[in-house]
Coordinates of N, CA and C and ligand atoms in Angstrom, one line a residue:
X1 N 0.8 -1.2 0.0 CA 0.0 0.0 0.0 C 0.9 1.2 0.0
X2 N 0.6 2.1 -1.2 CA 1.5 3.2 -0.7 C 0.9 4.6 0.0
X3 N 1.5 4.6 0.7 CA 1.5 5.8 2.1 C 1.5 7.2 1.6
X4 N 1.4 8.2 2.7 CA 1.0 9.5 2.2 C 3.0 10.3 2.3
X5 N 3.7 9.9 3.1 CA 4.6 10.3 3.4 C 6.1 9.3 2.5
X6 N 6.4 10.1 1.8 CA 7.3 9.4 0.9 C 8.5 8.6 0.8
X7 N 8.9 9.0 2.2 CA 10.2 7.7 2.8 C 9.5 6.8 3.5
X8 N 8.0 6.9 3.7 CA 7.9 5.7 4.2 C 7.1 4.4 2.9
X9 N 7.4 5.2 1.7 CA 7.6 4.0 0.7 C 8.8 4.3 0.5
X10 N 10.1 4.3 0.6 CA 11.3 3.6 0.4 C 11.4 2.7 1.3
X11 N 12.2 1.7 0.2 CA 12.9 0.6 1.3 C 13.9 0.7 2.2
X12 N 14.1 1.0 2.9 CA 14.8 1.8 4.2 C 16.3 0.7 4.1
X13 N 15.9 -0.7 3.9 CA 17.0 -1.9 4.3 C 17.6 -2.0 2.4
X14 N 17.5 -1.2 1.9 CA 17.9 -1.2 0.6 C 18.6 -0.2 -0.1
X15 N 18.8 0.7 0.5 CA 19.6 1.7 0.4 C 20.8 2.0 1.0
X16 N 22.2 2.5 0.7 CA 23.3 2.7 0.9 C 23.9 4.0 1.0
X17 N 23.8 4.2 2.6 CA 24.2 5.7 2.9 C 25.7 5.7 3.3
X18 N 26.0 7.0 2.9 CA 25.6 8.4 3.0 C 25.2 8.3 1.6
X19 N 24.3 9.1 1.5 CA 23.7 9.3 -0.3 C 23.0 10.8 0.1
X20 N 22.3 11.3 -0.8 CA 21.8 12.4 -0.7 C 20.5 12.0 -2.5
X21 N 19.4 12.1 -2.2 CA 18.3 11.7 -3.2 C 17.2 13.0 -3.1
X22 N 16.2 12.8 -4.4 CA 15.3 13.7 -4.7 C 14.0 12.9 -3.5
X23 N 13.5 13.4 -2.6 CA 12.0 12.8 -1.8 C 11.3 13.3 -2.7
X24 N 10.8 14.6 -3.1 CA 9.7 15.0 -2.7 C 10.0 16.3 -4.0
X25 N 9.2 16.4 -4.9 CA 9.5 17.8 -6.0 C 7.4 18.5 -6.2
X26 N 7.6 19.3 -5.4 CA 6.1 20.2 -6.0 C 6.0 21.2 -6.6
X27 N 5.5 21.1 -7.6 CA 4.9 22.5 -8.5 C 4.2 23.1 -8.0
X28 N 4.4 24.6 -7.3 CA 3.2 25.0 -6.5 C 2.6 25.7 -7.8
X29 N 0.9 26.5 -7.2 CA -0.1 26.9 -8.3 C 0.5 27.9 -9.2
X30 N 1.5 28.8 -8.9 CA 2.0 29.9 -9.8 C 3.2 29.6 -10.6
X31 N 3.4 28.1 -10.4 CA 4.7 27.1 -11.2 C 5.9 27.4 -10.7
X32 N 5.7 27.6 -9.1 CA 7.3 27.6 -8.7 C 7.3 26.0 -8.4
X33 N 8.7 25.9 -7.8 CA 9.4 24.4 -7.8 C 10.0 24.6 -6.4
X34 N 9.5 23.3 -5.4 CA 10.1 23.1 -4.2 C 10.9 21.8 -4.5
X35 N 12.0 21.7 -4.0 CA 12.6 20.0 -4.1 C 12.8 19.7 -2.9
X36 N 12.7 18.5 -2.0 CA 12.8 17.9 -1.0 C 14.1 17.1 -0.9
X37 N 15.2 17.3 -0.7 CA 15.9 16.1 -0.7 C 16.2 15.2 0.7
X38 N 16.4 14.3 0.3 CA 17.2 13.6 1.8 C 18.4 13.3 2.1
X39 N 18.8 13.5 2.8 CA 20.0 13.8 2.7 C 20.8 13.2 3.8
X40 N 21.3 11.7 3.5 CA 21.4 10.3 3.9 C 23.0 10.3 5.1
X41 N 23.2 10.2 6.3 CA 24.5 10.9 7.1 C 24.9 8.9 7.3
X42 N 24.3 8.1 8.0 CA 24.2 7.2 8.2 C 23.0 6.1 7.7
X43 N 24.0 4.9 7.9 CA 23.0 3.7 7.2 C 22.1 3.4 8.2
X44 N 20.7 3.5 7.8 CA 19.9 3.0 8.4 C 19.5 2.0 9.3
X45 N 18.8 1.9 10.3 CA 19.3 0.6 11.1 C 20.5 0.2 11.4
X46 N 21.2 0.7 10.9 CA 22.5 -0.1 11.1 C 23.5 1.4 12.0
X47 N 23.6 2.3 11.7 CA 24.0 3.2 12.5 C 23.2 4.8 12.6
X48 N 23.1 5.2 13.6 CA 22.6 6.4 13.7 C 23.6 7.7 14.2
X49 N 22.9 9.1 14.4 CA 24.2 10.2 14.7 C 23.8 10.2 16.2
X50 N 24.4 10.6 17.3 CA 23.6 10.7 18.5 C 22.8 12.5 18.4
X51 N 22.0 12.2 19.5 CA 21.0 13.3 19.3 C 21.5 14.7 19.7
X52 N 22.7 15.0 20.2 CA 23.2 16.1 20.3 C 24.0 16.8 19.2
X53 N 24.4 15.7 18.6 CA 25.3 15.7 17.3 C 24.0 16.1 15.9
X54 N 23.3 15.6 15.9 CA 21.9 15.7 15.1 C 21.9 17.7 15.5
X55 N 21.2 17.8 16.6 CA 21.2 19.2 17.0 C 21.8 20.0 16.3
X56 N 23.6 20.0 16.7 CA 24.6 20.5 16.2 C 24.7 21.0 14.8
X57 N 24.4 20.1 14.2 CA 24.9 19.5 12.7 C 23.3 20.6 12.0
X58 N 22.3 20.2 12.6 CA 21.4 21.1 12.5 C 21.4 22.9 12.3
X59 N 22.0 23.3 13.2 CA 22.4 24.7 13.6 C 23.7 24.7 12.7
X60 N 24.5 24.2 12.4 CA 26.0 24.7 11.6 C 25.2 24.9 10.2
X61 N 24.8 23.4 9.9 CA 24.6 23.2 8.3 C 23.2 24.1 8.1
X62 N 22.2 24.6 8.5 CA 20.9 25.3 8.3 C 21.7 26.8 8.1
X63 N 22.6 27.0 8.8 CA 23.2 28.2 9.1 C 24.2 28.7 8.0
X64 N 24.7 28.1 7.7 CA 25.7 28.2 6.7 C 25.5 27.9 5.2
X65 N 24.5 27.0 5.0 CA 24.0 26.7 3.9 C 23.4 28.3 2.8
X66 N 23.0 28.9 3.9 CA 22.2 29.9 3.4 C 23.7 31.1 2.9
X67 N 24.5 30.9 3.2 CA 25.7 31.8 2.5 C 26.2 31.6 1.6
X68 N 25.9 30.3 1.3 CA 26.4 29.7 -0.4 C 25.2 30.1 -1.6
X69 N 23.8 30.0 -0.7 CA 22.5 29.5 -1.7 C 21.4 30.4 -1.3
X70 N 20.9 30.7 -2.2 CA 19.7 32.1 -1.5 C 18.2 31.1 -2.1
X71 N 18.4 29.6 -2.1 CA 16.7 29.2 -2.7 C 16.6 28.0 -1.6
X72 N 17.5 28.2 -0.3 CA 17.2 27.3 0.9 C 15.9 28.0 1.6
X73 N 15.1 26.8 1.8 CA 14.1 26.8 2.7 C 13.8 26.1 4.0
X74 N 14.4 24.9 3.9 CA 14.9 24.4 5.4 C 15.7 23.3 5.0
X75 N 16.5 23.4 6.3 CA 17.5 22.3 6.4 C 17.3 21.5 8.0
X76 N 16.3 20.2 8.1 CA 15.8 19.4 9.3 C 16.3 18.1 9.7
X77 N 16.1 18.1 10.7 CA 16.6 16.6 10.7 C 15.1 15.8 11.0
X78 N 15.9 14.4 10.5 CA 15.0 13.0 10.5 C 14.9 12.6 11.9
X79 N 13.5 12.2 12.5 CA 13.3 11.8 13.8 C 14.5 10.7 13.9
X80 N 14.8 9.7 13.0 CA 15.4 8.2 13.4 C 17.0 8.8 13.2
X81 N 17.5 9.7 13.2 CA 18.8 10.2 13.8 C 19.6 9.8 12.7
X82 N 19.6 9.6 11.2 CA 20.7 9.2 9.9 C 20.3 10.0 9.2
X83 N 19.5 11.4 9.3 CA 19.9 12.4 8.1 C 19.1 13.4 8.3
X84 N 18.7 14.7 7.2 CA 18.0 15.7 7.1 C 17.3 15.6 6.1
X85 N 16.1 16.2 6.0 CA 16.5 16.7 4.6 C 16.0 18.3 4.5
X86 N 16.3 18.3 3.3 CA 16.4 19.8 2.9 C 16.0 20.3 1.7
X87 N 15.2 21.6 1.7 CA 14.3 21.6 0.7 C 14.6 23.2 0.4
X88 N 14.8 23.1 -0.8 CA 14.9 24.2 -1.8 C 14.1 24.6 -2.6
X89 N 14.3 26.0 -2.9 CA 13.1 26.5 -4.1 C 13.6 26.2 -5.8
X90 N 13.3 25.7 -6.6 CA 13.9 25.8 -7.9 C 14.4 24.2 -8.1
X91 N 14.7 23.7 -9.7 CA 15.6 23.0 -9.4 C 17.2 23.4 -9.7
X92 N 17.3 22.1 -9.0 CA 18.9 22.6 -9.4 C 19.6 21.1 -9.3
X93 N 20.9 21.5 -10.2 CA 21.5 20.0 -10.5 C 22.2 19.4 -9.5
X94 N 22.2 18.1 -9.5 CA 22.5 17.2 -8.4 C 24.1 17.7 -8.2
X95 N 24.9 18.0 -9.1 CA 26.1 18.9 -8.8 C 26.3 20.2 -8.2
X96 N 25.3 20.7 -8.3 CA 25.2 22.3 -7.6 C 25.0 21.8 -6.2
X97 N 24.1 20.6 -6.0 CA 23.6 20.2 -4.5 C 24.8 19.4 -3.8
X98 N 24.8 19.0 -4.5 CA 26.7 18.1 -4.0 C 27.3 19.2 -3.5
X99 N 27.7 20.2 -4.5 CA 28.7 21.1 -4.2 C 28.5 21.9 -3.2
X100 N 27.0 22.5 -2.7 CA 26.3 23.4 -1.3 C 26.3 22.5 -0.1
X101 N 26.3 21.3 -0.2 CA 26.6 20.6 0.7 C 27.7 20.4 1.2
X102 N 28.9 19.8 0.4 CA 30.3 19.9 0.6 C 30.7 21.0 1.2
X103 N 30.4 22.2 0.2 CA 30.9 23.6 1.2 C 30.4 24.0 2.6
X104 N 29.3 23.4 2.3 CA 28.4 23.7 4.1 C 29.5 23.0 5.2
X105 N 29.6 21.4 4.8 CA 30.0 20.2 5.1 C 31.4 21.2 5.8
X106 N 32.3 21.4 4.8 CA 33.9 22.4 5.2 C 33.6 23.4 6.0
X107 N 32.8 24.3 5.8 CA 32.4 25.4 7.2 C 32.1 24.8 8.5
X108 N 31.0 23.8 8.4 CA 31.3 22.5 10.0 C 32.7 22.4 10.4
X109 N 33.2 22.4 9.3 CA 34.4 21.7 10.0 C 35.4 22.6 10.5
X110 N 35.7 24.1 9.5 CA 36.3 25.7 10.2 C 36.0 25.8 11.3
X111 N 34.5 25.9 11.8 CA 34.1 26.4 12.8 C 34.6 26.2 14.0
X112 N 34.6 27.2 15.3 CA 34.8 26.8 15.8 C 33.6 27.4 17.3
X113 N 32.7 27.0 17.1 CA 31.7 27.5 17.7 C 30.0 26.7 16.7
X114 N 29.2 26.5 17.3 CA 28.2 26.0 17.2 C 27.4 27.6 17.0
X115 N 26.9 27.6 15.9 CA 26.0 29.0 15.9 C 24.6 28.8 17.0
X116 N 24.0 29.9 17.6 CA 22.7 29.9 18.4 C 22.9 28.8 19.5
X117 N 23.9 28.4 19.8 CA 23.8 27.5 21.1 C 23.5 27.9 22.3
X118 N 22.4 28.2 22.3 CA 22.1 29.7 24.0 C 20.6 29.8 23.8
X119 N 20.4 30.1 25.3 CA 19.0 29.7 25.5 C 18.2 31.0 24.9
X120 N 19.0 32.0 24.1 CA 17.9 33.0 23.8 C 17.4 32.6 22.4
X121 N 18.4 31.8 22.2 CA 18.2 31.2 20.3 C 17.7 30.0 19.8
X122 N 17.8 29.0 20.9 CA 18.1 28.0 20.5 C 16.6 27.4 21.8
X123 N 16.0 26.1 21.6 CA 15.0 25.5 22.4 C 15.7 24.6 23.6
X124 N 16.9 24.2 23.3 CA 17.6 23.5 24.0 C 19.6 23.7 23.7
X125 N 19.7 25.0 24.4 CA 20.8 25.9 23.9 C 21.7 25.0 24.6
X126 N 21.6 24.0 25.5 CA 22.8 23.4 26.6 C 23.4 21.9 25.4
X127 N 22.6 21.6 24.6 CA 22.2 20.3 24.0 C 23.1 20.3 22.6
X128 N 24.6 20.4 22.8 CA 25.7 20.5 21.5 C 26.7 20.0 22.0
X129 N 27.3 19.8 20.4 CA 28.6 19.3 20.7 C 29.3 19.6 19.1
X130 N 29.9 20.6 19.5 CA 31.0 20.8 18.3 C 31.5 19.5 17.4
X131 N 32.1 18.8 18.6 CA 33.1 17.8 18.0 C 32.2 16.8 17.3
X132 N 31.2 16.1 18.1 CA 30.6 15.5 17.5 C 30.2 15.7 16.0
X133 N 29.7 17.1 15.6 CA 29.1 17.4 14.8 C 30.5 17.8 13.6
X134 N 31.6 17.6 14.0 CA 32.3 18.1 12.9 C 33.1 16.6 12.4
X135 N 32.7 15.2 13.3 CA 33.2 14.2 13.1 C 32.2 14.3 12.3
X136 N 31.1 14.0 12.8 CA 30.4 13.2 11.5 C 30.2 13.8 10.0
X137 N 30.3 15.5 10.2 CA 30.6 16.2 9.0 C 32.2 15.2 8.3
X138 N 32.7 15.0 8.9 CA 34.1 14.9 8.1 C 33.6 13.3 7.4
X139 N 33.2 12.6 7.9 CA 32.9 11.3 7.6 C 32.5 11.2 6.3
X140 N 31.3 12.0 6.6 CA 30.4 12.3 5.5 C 30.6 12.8 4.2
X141 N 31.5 14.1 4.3 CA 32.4 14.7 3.5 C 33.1 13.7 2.8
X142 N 34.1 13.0 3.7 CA 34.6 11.8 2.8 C 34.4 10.8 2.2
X143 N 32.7 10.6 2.2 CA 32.0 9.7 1.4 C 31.5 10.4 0.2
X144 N 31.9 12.2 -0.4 CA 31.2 12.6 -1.0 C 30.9 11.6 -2.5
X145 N 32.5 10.8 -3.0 CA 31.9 10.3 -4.3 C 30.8 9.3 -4.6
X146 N 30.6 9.1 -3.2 CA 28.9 7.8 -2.8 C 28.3 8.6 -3.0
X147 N 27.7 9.8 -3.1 CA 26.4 10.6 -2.6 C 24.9 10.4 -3.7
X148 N 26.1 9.9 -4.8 CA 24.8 9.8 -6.3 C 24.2 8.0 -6.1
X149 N 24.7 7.6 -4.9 CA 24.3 5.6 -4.9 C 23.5 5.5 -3.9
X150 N 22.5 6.2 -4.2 CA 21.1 5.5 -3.2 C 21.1 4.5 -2.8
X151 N 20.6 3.2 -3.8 CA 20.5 1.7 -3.6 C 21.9 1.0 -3.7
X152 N 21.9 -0.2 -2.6 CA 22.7 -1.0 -2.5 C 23.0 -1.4 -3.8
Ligands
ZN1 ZN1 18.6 24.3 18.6

């Protein structure tokens, strides 16, 4: 039966992360273009990011994204802790998306401070971890030539 929410028709045990894939593309009524991607950190089931590192990785990459790319709309994370995704206005080629990512991915890693980590900015400003968030950036980074292999 297919579902209303579109990763919950993917096969979750058949795919090979870190990947980065199209979810979700709407034509809204005046013919603009939203694209949904997912954007795959860890293999499913099999490993996740911990939830502070999720947070983290949240606030760097949401934050920084938007200094490369002016058609970001949000950059979220997945309840089950192996990825975001992130949704843009327009399309754009799976190389321009690689590339906004990478760059984002390198600014995690410069940084040296977690943006909005403080309870005036942030819902749970105590709840980061630098390091965490720039391991798994690097990880990920280094998987960039996997990003186009969804399926196993
Ligand atoms: Zn926060």
């Amino acid at each position: 039966m297919k579902m209303n929410v579109e990763s919950f028709n993917l096969d979750h045990t058949a795919v090979a992360a870190p990947y980065i894939r199209i979810a979700d593309r709407k034509v809204l009524p005046h013919g603009d273009v939203l694209v949904k991607y997912d954007v795959r950190f860890t293999q499913p089931n099999v490993a996740h990011l911990e939830m502070d590192t999720v947070h983290s990785l949240e606030h760097l990459i949401a934050e920084n994204l938007r200094n490369h790319a002016d058609y970001i709309v949000d950059f979220s994370p997945m309840g089950c802790q192996t990825g975001f995704y992130l949704i843009a206005v327009g399309d754009h080629t799976d190389d321009e998306i690689h590339a906004l990512i990478a760059a984002t991915l390198q600014d995690v890693l410069d940084a040296d401070s977690v943006p909005a980590a403080n309870e005036v900015q942030c819902g749970w400003g105590a709840h980061h971890t630098l390091t965490g968030a720039q391991d798994a950036a690097r990880t990920m980074l280094a998987s960039q030539t996997e990003w186009q292999e969804v399926m196993a």
